[in-house]
mmCIF file of C-alpha atoms and ligand atoms in Angstrom:
data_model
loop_
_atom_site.group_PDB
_atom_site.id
_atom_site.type_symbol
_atom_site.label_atom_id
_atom_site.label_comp_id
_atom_site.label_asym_id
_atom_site.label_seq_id
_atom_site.Cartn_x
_atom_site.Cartn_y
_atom_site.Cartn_z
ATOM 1 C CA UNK A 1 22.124 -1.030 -10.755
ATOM 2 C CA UNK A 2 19.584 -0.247 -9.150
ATOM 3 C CA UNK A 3 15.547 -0.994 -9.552
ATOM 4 C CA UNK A 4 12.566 1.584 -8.777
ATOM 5 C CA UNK A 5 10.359 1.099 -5.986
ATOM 6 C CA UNK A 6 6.642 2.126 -5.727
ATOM 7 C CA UNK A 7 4.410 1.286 -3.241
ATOM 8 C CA UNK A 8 0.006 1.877 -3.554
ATOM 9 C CA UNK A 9 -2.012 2.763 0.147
ATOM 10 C CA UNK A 10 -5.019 3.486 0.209
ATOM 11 C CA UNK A 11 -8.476 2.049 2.458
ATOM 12 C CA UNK A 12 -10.490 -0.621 1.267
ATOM 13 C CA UNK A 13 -11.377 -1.046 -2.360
ATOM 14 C CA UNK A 14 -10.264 2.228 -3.394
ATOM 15 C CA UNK A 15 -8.686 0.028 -6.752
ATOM 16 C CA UNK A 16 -4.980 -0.317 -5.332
ATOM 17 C CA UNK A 17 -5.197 -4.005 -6.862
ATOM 18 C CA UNK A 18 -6.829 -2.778 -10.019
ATOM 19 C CA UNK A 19 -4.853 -0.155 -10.800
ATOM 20 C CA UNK A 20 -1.211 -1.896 -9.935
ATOM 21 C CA UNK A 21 -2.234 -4.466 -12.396
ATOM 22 C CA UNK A 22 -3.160 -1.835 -15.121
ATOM 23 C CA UNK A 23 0.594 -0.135 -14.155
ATOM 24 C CA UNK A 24 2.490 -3.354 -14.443
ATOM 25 C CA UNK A 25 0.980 -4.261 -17.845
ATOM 26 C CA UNK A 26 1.961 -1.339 -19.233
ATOM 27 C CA UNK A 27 5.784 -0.534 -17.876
ATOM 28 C CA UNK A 28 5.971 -4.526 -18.988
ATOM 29 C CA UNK A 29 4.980 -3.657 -22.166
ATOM 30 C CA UNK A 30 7.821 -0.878 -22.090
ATOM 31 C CA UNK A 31 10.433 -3.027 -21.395
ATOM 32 C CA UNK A 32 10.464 -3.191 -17.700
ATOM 33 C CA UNK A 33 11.220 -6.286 -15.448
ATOM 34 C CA UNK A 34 7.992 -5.646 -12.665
ATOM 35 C CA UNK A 35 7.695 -7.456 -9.687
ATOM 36 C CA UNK A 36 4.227 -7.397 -8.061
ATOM 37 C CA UNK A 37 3.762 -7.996 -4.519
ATOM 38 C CA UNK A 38 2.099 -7.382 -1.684
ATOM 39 C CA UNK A 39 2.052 -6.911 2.292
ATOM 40 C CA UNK A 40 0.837 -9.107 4.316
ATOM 41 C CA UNK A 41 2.024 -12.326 2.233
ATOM 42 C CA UNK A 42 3.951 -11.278 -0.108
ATOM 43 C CA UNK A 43 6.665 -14.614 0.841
ATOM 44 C CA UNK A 44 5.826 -18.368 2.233
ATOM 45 C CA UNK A 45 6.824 -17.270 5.661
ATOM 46 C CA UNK A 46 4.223 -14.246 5.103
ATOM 47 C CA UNK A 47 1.152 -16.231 3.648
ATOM 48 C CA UNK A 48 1.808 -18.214 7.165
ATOM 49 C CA UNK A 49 1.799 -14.751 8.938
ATOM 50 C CA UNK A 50 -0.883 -13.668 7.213
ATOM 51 C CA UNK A 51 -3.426 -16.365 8.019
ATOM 52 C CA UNK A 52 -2.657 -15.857 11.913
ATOM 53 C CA UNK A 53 -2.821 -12.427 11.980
ATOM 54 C CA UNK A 54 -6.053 -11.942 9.432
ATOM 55 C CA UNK A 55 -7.937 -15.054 11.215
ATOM 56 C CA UNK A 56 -11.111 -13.661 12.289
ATOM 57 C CA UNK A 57 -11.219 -16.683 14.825
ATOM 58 C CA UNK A 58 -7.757 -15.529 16.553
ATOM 59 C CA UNK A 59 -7.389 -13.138 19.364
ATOM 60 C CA UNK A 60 -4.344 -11.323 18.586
ATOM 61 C CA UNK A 61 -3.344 -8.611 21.061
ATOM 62 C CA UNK A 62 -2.185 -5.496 19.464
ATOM 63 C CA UNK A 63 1.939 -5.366 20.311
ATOM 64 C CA UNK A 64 1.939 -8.842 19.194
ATOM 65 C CA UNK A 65 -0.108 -8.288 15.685
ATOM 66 C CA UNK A 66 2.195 -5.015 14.989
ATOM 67 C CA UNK A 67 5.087 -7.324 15.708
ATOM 68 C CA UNK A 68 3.402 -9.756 13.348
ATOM 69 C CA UNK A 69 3.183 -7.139 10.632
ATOM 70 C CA UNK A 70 6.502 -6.135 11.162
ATOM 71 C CA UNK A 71 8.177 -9.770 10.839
ATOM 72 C CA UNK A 72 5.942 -10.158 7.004
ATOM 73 C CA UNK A 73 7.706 -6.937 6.253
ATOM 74 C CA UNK A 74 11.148 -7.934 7.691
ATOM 75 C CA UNK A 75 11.572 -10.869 5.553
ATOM 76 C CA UNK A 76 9.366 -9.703 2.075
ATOM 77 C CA UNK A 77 12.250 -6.485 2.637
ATOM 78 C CA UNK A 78 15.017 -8.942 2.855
ATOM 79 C CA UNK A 79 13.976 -11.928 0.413
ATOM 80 C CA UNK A 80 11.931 -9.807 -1.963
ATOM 81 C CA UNK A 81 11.777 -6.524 -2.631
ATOM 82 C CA UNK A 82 15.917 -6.330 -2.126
ATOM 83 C CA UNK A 83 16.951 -8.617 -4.835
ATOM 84 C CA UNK A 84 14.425 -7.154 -6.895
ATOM 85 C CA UNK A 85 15.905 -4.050 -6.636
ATOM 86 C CA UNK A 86 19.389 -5.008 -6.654
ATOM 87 C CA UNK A 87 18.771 -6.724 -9.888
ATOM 88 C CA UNK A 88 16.878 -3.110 -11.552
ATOM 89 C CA UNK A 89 13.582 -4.727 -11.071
ATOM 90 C CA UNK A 90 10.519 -2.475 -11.025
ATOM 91 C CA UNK A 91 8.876 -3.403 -7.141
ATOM 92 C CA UNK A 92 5.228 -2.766 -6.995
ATOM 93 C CA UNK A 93 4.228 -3.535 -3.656
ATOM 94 C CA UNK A 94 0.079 -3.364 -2.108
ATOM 95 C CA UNK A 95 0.356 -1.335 0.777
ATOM 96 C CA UNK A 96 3.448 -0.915 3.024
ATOM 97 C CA UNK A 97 4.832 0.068 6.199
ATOM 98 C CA UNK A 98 2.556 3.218 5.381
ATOM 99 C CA UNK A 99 -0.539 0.907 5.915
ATOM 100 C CA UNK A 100 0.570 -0.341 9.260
ATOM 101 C CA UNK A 101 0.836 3.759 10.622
ATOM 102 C CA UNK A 102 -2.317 4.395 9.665
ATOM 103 C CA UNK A 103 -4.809 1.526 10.652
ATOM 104 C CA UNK A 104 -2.653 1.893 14.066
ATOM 105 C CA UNK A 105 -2.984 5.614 13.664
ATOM 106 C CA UNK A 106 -6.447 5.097 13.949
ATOM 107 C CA UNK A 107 -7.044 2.153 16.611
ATOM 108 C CA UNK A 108 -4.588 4.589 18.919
ATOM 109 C CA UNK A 109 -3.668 1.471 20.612
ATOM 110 C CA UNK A 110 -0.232 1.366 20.336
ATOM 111 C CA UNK A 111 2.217 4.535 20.482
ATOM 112 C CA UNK A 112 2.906 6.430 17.403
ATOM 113 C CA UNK A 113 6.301 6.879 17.946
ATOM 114 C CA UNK A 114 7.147 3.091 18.681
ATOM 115 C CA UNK A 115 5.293 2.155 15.975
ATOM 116 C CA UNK A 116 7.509 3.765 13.071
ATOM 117 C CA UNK A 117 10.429 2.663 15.115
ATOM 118 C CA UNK A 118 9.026 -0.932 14.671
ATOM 119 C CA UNK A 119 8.241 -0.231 10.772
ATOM 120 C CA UNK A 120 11.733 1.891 10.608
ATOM 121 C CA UNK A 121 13.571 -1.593 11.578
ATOM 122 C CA UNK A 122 11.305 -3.707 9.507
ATOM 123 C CA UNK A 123 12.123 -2.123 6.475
ATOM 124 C CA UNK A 124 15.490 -1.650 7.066
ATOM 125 C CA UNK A 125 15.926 1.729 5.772
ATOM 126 C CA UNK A 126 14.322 0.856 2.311
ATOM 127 C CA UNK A 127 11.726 3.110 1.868
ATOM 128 C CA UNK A 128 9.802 3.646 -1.710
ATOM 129 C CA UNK A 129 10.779 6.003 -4.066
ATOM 130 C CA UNK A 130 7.305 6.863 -4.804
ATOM 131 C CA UNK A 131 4.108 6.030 -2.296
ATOM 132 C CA UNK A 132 0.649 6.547 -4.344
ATOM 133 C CA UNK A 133 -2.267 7.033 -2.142
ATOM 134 C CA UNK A 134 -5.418 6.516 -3.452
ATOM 135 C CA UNK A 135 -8.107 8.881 -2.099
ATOM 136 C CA UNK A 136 -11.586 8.719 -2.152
ATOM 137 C CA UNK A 137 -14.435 8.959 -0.426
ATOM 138 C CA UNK A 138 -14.860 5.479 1.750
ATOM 139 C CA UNK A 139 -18.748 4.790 0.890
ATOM 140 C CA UNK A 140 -17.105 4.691 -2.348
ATOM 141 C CA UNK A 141 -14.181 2.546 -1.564
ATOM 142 C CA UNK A 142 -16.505 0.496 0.235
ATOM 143 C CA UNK A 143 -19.297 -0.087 -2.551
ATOM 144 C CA UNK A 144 -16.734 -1.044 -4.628
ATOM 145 C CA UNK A 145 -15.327 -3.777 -2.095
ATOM 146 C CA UNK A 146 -18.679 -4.667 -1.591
ATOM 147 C CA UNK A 147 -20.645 -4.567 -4.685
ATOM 148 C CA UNK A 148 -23.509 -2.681 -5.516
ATOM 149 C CA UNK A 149 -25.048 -0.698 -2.892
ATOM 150 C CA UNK A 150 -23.674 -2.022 -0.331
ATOM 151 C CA UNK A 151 -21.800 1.132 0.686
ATOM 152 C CA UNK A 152 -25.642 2.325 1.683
ATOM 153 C CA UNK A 153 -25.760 -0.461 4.281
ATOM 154 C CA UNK A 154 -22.417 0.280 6.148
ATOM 155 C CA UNK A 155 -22.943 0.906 9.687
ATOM 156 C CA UNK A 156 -22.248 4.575 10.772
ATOM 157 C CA UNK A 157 -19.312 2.968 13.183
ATOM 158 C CA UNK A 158 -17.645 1.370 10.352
ATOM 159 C CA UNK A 159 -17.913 3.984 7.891
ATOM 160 C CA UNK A 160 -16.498 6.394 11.108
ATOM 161 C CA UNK A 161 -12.830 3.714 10.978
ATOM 162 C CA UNK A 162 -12.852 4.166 7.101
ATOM 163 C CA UNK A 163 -13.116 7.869 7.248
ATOM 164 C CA UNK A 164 -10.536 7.893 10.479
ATOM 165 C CA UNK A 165 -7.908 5.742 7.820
ATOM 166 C CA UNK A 166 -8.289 7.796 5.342
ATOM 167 C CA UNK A 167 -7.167 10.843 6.917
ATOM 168 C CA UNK A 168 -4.654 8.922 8.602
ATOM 169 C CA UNK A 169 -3.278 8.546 5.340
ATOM 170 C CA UNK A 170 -4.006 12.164 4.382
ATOM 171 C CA UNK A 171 -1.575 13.068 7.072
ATOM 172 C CA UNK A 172 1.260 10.757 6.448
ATOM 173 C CA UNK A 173 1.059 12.128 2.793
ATOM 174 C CA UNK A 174 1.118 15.558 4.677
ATOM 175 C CA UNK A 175 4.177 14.752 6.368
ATOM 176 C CA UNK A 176 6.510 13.106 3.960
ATOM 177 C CA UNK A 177 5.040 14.898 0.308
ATOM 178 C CA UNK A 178 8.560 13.983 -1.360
ATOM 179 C CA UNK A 179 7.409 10.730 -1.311
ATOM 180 C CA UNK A 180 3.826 10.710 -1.551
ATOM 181 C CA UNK A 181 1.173 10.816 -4.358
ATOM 182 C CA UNK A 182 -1.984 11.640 -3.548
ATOM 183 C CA UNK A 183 -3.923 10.085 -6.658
ATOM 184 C CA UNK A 184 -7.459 11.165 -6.860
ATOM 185 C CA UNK A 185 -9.040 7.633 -7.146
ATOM 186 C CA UNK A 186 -12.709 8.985 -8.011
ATOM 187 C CA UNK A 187 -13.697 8.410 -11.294
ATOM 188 C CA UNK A 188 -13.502 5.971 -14.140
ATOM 189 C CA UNK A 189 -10.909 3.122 -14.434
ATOM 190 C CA UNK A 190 -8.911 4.746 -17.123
ATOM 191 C CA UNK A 191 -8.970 8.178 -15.199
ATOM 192 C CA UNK A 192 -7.653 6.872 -12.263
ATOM 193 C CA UNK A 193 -4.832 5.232 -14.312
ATOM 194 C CA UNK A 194 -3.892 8.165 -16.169
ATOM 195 C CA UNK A 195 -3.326 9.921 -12.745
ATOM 196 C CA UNK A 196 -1.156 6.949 -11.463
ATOM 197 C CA UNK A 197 0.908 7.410 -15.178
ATOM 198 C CA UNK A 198 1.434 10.264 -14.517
ATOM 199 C CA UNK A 199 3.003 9.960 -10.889
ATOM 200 C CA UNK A 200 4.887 7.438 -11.508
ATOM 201 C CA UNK A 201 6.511 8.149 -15.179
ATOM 202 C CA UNK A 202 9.043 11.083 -13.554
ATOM 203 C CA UNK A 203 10.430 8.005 -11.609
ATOM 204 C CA UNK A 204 11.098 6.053 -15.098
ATOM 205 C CA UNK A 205 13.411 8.594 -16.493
ATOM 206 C CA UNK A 206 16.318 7.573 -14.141
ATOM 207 C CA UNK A 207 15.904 3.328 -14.872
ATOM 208 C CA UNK A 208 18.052 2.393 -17.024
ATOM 209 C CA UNK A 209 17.519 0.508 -20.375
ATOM 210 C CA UNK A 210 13.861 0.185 -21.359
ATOM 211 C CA UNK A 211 11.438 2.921 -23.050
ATOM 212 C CA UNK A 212 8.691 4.939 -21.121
HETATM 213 N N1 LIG B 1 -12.104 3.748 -10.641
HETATM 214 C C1 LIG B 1 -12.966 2.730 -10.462
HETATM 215 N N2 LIG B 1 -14.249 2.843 -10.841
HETATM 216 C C2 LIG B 1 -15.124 1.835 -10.664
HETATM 217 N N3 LIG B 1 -14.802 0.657 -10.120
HETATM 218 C C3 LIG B 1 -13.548 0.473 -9.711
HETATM 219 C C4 LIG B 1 -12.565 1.503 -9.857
HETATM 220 N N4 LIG B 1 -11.383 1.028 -9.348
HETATM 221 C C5 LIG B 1 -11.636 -0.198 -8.905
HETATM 222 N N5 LIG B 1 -12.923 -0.549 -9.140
HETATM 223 C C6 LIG B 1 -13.557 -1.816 -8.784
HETATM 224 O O1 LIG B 1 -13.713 -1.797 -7.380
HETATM 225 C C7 LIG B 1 -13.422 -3.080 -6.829
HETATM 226 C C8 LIG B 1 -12.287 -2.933 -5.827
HETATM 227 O O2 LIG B 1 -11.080 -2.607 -6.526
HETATM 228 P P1 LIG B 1 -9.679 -3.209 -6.051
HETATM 229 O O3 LIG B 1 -9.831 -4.640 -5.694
HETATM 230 O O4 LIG B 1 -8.668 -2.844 -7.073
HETATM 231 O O5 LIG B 1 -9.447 -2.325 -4.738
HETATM 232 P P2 LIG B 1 -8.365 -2.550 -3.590
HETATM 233 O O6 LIG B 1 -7.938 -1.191 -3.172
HETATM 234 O O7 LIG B 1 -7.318 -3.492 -4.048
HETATM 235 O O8 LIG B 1 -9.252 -3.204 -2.448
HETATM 236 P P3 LIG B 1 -8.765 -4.055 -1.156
HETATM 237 O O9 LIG B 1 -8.233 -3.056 -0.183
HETATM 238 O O10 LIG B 1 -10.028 -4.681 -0.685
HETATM 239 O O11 LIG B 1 -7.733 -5.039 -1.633
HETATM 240 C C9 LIG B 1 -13.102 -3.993 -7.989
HETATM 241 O O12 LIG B 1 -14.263 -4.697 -8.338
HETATM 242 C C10 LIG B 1 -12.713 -3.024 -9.094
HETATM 243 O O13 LIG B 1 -13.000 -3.539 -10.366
HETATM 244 MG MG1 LIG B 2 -6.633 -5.311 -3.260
#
């Protein structure tokens, strides 16, 4: 037996939360055993991780914060998202190794090609059967995280990063499009989640036992 992974990218308030709630209601209410979890902190050991590597007050150099990425994923892989599996558990997890690539994609500090050899042994070969990416436009990703209007007040530098993330994630969608799902996250609520049903229900046919 075995469950049906999914994993959501996407920048900053582009509705990955949102939306993975709205998809776990509803295979729940088909039958389906859904875990819901997340990266960084998806485990004890990770919320610990988390705090040090998120602290605003820290200084983190940047092997030692991919490392610190790397050992959240490590153990939610191997005490998480595993025995979900294992047991035919649906695993929805908020953002992946996918989001470490791209924000380091970005900050060009580290060396691509070391860097999916770290996320390669964190995961331990277990990749997602299905990656949505939600795309949109970051002033609107951003408003949204922010509240109204804020978008308008981002500084040009900071809206630069977003846009530099998002086609980060573009191009790992690019390069691995058995995987991916680029989900058009403009729009309402509903139309979002209606895209996201409709990525994700081809995966459904194979689980065993419950009703789509
Ligand atoms: N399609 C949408 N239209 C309008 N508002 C939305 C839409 N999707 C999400 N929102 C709102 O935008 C805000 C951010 O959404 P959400 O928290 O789901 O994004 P996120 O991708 O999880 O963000 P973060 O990366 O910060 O965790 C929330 O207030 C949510 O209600
Ligand atoms: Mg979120």
């Amino acid at each position: 037996m075995h469950g049906l992974f999914i994993s959501f990218e996407g920048g900053e308030g582009v509705g990955k939360s949102t939306q993975i709630a709205r998809l776990a209601d509803r295979l729940r209410g088909h039958g389906h055993e859904v875990i819901v979890t997340l990266e960084p902190g998806g485990t004890p050991l990770g919320t610990e991780l988390r705090r040090l590597v998120l602290n605003p007050d820290g200084h983190v150099t940047p092997r030692a914060e991919a490392l610190l990425y790397a050992a959240d994923r490590a153990h939610h892989v191997d005490t998480v998202i595993e025995p979900a599996l294992a047991a035919g558990k649906v695993v929805i997890t908020d953002r992946y190794a996918d989001s470490s690539l791209a924000y380091q994609g970005v900050g060009r500090a580290l060396d691509p090609q070391q860097m999916r050899e770290l996320c390669e042994f964190a995961v331990g070969g277990r990749w997602p059967e299905v990656t949505i990416l939600l795309d949109v436009d970051p002033i609107v990703g951003l408003r949204r995280a922010r509240g109204d209007g804020a978008g308008d007040r981002i500084e040009a530098e900071g809206l630069e990063f977003h846009k530099a993330v998002r086609a980060a994630f573009l191009d790992l969608a690019g390069q691995d499009p058995d995987r991916f799902v680029v989900v058009d996250a403009s729009g309402s609520l509903d139309e979002v989640a209606q895209r996201v049903r409709v990525a994700v229900d081809r995966h459904l046919e194979s689980l065993p036992g419950a009703t789509r």
